[in-house]
XYZ file of N, CA and C in Angstrom:
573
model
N 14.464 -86.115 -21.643
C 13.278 -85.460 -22.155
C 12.936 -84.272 -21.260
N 12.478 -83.235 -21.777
C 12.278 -81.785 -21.093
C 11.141 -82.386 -20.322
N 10.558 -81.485 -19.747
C 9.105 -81.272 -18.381
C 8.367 -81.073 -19.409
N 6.836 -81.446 -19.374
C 5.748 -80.827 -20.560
C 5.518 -79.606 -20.037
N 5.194 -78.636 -20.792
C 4.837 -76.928 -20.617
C 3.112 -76.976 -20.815
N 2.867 -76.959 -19.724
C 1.340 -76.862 -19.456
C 0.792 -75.479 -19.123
N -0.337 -74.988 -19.694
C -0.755 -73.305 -19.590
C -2.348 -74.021 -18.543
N -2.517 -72.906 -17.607
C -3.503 -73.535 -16.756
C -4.110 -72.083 -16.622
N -5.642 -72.072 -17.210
C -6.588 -70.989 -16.614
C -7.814 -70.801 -16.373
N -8.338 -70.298 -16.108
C -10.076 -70.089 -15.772
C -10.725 -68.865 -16.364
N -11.608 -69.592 -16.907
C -12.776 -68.736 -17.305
C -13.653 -67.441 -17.141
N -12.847 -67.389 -15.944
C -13.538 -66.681 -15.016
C -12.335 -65.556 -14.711
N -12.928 -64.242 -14.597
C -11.384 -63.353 -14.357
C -11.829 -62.536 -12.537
N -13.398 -63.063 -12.143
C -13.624 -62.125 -11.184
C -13.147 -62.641 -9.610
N -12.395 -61.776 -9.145
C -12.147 -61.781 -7.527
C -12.937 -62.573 -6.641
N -11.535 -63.431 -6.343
C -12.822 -64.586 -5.223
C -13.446 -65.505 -6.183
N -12.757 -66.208 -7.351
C -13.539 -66.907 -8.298
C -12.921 -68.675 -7.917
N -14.307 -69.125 -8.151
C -13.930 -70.359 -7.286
C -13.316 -71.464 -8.752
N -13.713 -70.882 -9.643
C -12.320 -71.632 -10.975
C -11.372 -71.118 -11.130
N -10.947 -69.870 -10.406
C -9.680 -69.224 -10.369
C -8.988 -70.235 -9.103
N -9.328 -70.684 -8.087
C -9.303 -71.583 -7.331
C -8.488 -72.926 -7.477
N -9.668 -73.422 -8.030
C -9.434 -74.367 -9.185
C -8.134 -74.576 -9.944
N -7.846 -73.358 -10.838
C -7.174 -73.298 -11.450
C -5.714 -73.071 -11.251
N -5.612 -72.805 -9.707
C -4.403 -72.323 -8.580
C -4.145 -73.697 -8.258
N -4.849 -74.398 -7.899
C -4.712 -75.736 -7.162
C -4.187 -76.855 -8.208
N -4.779 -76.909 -9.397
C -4.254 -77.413 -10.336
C -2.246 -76.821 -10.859
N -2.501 -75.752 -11.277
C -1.100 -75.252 -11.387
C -0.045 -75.635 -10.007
N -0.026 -75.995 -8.661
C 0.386 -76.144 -7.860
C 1.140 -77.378 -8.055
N -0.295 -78.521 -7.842
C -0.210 -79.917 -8.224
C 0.881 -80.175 -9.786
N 0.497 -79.315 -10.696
C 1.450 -79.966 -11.789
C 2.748 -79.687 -11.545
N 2.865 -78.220 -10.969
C 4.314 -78.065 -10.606
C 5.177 -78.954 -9.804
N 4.456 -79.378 -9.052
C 5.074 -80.296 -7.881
C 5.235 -81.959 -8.698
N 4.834 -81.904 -9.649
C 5.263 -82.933 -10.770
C 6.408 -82.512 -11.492
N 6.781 -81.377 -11.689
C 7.868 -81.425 -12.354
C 7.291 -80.893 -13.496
N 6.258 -79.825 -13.737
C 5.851 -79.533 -15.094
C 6.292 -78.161 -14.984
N 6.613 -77.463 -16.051
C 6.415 -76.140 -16.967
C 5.500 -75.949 -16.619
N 4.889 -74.591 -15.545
C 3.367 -74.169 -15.159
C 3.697 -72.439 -16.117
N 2.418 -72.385 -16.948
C 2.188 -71.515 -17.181
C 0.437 -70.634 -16.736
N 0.394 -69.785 -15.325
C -0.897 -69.467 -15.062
C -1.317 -68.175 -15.747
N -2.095 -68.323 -16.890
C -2.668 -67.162 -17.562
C -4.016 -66.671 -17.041
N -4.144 -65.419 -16.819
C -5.485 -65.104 -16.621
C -5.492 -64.364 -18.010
N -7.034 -64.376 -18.498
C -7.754 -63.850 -19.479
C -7.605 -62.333 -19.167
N -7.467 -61.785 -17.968
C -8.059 -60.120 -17.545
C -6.747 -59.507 -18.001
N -5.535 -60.231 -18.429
C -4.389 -59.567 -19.157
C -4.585 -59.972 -20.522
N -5.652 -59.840 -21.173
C -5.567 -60.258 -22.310
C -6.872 -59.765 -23.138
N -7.294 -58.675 -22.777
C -8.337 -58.249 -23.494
C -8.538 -58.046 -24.403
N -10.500 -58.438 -24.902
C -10.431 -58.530 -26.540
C -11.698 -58.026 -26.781
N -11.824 -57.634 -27.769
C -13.141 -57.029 -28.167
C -14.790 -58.176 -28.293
N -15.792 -58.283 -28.564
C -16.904 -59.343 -28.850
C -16.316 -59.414 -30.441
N -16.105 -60.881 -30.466
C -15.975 -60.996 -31.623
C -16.816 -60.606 -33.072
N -16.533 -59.650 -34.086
C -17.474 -59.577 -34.821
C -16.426 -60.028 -36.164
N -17.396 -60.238 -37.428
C -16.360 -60.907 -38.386
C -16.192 -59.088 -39.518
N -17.132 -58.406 -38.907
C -16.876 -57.000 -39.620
C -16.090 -56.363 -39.129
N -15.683 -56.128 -37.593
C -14.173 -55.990 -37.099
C -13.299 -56.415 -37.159
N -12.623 -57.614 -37.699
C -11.678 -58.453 -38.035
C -11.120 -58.211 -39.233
N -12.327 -58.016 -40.933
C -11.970 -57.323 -41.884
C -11.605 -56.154 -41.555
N -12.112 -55.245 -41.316
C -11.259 -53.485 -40.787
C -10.190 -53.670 -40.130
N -10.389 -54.169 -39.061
C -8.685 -53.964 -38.303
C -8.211 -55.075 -38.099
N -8.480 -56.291 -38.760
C -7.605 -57.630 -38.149
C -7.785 -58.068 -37.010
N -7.042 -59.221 -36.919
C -7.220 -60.046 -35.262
C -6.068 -59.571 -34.669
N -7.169 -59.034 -33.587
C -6.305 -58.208 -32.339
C -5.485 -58.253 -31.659
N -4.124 -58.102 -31.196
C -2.890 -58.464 -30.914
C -3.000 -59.661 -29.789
N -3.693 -58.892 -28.913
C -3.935 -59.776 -27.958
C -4.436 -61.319 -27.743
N -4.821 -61.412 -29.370
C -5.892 -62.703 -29.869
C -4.052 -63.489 -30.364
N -3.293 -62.608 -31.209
C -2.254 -63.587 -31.500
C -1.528 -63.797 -30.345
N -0.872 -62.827 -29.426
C -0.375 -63.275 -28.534
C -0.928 -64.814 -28.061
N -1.956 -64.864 -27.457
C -2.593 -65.941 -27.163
C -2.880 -67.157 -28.119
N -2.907 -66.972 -29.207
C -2.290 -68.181 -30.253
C -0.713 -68.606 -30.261
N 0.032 -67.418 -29.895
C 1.316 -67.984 -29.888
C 2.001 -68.524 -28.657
N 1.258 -68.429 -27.420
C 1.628 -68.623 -26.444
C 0.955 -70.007 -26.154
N -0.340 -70.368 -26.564
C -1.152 -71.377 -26.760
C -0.018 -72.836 -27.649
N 0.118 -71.964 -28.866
C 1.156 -73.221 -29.724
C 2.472 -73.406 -29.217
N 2.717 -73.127 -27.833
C 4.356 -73.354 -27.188
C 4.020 -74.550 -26.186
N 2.863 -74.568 -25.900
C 2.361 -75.921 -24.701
C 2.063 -76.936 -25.689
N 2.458 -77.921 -23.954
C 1.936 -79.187 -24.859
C 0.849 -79.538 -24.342
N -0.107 -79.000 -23.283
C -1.082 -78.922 -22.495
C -1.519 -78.161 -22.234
N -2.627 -78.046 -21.572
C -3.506 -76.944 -21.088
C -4.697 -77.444 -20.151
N -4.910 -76.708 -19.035
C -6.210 -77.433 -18.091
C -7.135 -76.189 -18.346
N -8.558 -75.936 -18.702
C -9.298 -74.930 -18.843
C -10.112 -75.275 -17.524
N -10.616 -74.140 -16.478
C -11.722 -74.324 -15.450
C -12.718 -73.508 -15.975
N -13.615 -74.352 -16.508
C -14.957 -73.537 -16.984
C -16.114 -73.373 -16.273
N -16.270 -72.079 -15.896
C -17.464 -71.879 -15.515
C -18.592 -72.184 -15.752
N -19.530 -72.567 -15.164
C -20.791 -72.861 -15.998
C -21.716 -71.106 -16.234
N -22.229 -70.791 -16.696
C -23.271 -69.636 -16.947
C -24.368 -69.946 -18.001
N -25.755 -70.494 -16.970
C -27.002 -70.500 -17.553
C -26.591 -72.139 -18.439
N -25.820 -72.950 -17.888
C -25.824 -74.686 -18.886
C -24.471 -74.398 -19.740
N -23.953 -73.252 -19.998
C -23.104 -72.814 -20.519
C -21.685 -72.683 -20.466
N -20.600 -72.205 -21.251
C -19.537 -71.878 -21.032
C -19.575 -70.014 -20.556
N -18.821 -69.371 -20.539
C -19.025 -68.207 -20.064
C -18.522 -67.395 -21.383
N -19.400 -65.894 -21.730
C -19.091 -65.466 -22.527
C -17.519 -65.364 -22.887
N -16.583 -64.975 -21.737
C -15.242 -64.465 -21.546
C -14.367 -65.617 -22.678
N -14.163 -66.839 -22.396
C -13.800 -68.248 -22.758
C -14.375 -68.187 -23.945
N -15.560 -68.229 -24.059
C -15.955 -68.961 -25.811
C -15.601 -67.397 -26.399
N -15.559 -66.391 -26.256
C -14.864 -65.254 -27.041
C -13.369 -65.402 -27.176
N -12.814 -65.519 -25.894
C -11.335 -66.236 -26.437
C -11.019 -67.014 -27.435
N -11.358 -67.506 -27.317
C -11.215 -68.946 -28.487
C -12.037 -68.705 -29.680
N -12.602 -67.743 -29.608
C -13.110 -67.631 -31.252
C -12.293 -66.832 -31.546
N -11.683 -65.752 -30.715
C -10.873 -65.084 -31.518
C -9.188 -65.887 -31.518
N -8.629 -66.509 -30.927
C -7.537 -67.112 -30.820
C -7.706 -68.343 -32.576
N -8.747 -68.952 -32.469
C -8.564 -69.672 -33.805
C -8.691 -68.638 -35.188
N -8.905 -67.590 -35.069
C -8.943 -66.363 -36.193
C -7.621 -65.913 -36.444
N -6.468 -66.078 -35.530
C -5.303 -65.747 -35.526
C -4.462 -66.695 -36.142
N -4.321 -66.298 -37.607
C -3.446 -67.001 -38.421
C -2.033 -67.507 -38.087
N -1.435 -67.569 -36.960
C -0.176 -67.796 -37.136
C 0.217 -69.167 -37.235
N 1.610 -69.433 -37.843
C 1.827 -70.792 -38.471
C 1.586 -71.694 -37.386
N 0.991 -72.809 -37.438
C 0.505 -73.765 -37.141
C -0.916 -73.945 -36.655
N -1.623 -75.121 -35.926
C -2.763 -74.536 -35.216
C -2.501 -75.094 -33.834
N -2.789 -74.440 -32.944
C -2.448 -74.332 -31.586
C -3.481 -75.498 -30.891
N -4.616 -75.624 -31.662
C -4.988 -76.598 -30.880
C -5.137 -78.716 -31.487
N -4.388 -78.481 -32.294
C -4.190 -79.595 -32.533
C -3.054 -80.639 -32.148
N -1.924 -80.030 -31.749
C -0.917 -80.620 -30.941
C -0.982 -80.685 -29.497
N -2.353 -79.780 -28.601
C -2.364 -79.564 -27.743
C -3.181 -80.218 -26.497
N -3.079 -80.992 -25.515
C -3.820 -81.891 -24.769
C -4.742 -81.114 -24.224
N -5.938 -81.413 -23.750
C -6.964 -80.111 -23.387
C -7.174 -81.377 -21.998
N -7.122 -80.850 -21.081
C -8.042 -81.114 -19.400
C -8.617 -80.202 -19.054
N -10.013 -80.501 -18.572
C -11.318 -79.550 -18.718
C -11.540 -79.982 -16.382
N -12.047 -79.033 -16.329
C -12.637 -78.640 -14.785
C -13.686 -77.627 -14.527
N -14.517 -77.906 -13.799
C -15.411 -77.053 -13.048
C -15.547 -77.152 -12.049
N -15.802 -75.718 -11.510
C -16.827 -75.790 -10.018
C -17.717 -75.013 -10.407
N -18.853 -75.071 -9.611
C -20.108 -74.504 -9.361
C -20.964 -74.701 -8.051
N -21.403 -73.585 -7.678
C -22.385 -73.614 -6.447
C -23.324 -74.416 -6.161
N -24.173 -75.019 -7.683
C -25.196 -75.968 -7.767
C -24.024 -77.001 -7.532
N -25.741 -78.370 -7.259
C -24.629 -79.853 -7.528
C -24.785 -80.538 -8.369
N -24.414 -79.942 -9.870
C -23.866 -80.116 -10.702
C -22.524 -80.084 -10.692
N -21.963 -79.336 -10.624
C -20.604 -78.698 -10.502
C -20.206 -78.453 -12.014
N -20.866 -77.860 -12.692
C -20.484 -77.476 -13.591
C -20.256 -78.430 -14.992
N -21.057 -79.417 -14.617
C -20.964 -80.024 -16.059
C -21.460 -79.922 -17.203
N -22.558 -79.359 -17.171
C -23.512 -78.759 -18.590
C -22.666 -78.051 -19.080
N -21.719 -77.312 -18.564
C -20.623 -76.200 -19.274
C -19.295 -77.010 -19.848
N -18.913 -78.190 -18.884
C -17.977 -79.105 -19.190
C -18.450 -79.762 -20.681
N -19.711 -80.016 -20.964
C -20.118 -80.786 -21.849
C -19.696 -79.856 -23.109
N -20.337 -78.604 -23.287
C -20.479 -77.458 -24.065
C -18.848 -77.368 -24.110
N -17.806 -77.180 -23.637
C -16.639 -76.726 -23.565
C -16.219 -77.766 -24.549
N -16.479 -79.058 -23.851
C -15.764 -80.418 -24.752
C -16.213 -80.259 -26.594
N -17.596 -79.855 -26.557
C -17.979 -79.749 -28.163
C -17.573 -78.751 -28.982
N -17.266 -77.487 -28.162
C -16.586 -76.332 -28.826
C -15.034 -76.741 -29.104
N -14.206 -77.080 -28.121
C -12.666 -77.687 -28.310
C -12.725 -79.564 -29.262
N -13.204 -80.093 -29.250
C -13.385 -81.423 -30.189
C -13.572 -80.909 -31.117
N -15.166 -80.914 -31.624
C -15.927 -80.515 -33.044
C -15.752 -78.803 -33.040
N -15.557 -77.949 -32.287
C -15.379 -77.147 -33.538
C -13.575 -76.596 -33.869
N -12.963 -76.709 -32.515
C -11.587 -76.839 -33.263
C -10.573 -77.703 -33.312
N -11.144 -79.125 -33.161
C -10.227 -80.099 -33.714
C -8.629 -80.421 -32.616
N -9.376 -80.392 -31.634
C -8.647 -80.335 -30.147
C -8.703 -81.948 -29.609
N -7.569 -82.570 -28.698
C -7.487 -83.157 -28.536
C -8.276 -83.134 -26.622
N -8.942 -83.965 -25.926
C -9.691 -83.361 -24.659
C -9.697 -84.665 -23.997
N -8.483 -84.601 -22.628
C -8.971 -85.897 -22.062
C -10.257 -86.437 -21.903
N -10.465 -88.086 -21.456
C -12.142 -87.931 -21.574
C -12.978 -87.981 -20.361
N -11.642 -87.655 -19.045
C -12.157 -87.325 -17.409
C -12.395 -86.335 -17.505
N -13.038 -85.535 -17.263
C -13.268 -84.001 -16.291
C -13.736 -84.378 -14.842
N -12.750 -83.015 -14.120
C -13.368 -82.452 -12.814
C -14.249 -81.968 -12.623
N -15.279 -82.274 -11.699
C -16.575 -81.256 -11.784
C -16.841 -81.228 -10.191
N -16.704 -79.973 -9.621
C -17.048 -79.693 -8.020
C -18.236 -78.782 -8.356
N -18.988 -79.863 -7.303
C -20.409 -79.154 -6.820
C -20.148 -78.520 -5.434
N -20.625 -77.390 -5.159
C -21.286 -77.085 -3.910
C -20.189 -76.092 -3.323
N -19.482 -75.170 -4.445
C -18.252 -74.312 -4.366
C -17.991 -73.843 -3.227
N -19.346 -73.004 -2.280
C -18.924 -72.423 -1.109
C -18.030 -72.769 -0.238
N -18.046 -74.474 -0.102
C -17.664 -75.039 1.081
C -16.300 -75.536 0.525
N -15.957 -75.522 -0.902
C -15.210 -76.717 -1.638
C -13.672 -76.568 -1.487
N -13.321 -75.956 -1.336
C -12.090 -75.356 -0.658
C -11.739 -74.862 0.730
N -10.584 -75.583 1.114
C -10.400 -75.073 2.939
C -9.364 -73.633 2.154
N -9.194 -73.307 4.041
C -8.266 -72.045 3.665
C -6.794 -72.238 2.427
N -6.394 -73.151 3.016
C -4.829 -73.343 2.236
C -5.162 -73.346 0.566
N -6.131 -73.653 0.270
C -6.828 -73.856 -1.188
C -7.014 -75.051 -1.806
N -7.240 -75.853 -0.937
C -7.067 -77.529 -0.843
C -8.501 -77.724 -1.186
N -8.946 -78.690 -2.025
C -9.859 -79.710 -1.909
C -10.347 -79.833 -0.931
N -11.929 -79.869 -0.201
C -11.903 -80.823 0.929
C -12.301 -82.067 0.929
N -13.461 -82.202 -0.082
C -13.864 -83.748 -0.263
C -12.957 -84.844 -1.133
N -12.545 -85.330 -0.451
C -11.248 -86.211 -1.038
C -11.313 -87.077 -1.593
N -12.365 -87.461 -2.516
C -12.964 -87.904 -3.706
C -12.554 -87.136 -4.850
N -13.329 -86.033 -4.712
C -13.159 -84.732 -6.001
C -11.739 -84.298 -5.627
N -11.062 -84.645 -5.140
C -9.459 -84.623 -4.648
C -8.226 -85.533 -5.616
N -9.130 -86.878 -5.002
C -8.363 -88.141 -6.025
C -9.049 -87.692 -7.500
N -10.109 -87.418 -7.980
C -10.418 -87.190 -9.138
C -9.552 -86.311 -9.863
N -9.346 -84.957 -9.416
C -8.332 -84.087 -9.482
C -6.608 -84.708 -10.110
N -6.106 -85.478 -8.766
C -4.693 -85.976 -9.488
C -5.105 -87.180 -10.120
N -5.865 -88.084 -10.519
C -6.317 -88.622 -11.641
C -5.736 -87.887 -12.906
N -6.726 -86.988 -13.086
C -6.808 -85.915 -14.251
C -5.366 -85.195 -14.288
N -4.343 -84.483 -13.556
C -3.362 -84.109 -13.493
C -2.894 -85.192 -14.195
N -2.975 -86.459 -13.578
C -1.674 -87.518 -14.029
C -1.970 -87.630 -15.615
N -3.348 -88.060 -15.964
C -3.765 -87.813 -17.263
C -2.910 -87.109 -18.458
N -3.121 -85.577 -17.490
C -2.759 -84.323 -18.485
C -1.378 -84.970 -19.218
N -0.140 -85.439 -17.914
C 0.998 -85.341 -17.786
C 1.825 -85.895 -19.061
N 0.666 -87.471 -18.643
C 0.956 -88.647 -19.034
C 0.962 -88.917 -20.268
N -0.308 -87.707 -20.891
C -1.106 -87.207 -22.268
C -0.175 -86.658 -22.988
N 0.330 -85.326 -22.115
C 1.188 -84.589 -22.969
C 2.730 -85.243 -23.148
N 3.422 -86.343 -22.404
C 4.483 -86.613 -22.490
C 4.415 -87.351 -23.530
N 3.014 -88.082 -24.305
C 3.104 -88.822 -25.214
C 3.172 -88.108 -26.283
N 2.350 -87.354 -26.903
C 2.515 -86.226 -27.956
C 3.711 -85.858 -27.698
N 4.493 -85.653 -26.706
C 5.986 -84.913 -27.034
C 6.988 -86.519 -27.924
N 6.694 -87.009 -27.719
C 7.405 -87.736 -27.971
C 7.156 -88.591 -29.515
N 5.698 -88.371 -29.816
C 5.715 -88.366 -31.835
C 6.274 -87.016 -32.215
């Protein structure tokens, strides 16, 4: 049986982003399992605010299919969502509205395992956005979403230099959820 092809990214495209972090540390860990790492950032993939009167005029934007077609080649995916204001971040929920607008054959998120993560500065760590993320990928596109999430509170400190975890709780929680993803997606490969 092949390695599962897992796409791993964050929400977040700005310098010094502590779900870009996140999202490094995760891609590391799966590799060192033996997975297909695919690390996408959003900031190569720009897209307009979704409007449904731009879509009639010029269609869904290349960049929206690319990302549907690159989306329907995994059998996984880990999203690090930012929280903004209880929220997901504009960047992310515009992705994905425009990625499910992109007709191409099949739907990308129904064969696809979803593992969800946050950090945040509060100590929350980002779960009001984890929650919001889970209802947009479940109920509105019919996504499959482990039912652990990562959630790091207290970002400043949450990473040593090497890009490690430091509290080794939210550490074991972490390859928990990795093993999850793995374990998730090796089963779908195999119906």
């Amino acid at each position: 049986m092949r390695n599962p092809k897992i796409l791993v990214c964050s929400g977040s495209v700005r310098s010094g982003s502590h779900n870009g972090k996140l999202t490094a540390l995760v891609a590391k860990r799966l590799a060192i399992l033996d997975a297909e790492v695919t690390h996408l950032s959003l900031r190569d993939y720009p897209l307009p605010i979704y409007d449904g009167d731009l879509e009639d005029t010029d269609g869904v934007p290349e960049n929206a299919r690319k990302l549907n077609r690159l989306l329907h080649g995994q059998d996984g995916v880990f999203l690090a969502c930012p929280e903004y204001n209880a929220g997901i971040t504009p960047l992310l929920k515009n992705t994905l509205d425009w990625i499910s607008r992109a007709k191409e054959p099949g739907d990308p998120f129904k064969n696809t395992v979803f593992a969800l993560g946050a950090v945040s500065p509060g100590g929350f760590g980002g779960m009001r956005g984890l929650i919001g993320m889970r209802t947009i990928l479940e109920v509105g596109l019919g996504a499959m979403v482990l039912p652990q999430m990562v959630s790091v509170p207290k970002a400043v400190g949450a990473f040593n230099e090497k890009g490690d975890l430091v509290e080794e709780r939210i550490s074991g929680q972490l390859d928990k959820l990795v093993d999850a993803l793995l374990k998730a997606t090796r089963i779908e490969m195999s119906h």
